[in-house]
Coordinates of N, CA and C in Angstrom, one line a residue:
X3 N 265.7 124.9 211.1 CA 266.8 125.5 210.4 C 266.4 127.0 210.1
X4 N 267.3 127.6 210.4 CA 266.9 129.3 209.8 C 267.2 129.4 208.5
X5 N 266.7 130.5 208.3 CA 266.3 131.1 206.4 C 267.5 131.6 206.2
X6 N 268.5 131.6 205.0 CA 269.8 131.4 205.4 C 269.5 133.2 204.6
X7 N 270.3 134.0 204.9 CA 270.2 135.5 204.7 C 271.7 135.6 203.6
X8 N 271.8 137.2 203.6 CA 272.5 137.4 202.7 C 274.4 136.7 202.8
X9 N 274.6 137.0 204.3 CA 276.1 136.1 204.5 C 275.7 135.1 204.3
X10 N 274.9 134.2 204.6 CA 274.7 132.5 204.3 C 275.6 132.6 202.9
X11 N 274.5 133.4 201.7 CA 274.3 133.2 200.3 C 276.2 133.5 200.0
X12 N 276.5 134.4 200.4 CA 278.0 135.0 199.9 C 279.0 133.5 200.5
X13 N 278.5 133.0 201.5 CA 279.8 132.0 201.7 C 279.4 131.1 201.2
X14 N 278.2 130.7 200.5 CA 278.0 129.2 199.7 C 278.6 129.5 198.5
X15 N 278.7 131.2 198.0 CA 279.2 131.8 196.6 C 281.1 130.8 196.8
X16 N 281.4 131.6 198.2 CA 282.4 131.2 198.8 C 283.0 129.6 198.6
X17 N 282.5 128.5 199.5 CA 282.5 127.7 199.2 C 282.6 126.4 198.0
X18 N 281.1 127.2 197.4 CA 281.2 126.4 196.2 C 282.8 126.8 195.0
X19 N 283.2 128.1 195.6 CA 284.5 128.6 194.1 C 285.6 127.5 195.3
X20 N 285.9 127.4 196.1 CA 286.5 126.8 196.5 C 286.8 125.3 196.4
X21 N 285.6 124.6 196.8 CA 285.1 123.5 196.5 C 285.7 123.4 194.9
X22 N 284.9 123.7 194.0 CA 285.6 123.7 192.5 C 286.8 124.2 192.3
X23 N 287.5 124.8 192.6 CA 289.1 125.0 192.4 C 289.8 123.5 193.2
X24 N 290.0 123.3 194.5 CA 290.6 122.0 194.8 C 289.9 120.5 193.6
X25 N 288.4 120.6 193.4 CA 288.5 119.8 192.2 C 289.5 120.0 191.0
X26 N 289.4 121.2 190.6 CA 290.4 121.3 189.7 C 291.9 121.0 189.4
X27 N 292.1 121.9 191.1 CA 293.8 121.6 191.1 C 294.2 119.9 191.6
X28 N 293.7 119.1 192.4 CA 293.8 118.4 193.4 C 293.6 117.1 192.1
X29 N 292.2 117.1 191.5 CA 291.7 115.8 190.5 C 291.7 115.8 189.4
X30 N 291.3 117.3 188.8 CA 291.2 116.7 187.3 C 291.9 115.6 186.5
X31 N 293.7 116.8 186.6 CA 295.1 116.2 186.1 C 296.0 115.3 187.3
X32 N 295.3 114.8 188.1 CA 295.9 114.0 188.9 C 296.1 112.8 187.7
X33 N 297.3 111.9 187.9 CA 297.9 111.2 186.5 C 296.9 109.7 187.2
X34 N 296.3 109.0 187.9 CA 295.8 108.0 188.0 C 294.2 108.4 187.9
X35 N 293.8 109.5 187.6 CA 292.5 110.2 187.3 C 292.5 110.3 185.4
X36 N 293.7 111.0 185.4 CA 293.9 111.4 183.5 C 294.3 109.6 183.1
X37 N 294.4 109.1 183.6 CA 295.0 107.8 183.2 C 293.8 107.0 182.7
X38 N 292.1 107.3 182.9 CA 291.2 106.3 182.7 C 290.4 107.8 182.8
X39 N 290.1 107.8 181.1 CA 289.0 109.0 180.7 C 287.6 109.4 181.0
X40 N 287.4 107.7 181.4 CA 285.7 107.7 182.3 C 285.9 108.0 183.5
X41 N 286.3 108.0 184.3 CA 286.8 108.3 185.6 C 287.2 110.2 185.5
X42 N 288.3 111.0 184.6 CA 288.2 111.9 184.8 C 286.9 112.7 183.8
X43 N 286.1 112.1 183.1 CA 285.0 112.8 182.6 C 283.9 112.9 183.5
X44 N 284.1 112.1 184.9 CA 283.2 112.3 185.6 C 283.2 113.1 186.5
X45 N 284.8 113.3 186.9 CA 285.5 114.1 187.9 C 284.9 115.4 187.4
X46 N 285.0 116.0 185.7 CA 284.8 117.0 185.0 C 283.5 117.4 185.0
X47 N 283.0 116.4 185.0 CA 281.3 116.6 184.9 C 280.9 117.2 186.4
X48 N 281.6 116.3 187.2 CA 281.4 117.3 188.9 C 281.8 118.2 189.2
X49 N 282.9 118.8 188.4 CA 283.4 120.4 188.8 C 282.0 121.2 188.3
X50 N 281.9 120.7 186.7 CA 281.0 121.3 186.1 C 279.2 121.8 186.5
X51 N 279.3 120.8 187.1 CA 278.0 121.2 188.1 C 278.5 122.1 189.4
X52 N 279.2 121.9 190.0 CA 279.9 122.4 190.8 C 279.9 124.4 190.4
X53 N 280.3 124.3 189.5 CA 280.2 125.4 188.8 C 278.7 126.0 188.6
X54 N 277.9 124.8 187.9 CA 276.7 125.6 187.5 C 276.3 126.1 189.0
X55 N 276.4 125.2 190.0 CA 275.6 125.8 191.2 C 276.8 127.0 191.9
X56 N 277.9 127.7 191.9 CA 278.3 129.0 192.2 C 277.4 129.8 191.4
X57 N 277.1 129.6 189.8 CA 276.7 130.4 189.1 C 275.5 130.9 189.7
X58 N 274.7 130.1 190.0 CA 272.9 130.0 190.4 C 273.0 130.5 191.9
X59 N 274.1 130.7 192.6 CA 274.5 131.0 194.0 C 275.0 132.6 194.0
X60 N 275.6 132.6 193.3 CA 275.9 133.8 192.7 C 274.7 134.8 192.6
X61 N 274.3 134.5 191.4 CA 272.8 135.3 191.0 C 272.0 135.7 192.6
X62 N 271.4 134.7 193.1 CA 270.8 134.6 193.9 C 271.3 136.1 195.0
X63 N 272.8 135.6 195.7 CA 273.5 137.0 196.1 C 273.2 137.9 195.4
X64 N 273.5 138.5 194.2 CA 273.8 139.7 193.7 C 271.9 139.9 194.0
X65 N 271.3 139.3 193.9 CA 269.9 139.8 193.9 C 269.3 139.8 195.2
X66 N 270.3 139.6 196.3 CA 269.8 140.0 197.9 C 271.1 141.5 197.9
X67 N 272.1 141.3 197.5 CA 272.6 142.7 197.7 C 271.9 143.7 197.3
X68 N 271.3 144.2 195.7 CA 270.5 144.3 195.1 C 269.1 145.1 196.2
X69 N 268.8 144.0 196.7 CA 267.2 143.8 197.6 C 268.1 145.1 199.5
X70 N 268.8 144.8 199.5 CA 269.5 145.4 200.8 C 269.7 146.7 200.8

């Protein structure tokens, strides 16, 4: 596998905001999701990670732009 460089890093930025938005629009408030609170707290909990890692994806980019 190669060392993923600075476009790698910008389309995982990419990806991952994407990825978490269709969680959001597609499952959160889907009504057989909101319907059983353990089921959407989990769904929540997965955007939420989902999120922490654009965050940490993020960083990482701005500090190879930064490096460039």
């Amino acid at each position: 596998m190669n060392k993923p460089d600075q476009y790698h890093n910008h389309e995982a930025v990419d990806r991952l905001q994407i990825c978490s938005a269709l969680v959001a629009e597609l499952l959160i408030d889907h009504p057989a999701i909101a319907a059983h609170p353990e089921i959407q707290a989990r769904v929540l909990q997965a955007d939420g990670l989902l999120m922490d890692a654009y965050q940490m994806m993020a960083l990482l980019h701005m500090q190879d732009e930064g490096a460039a």
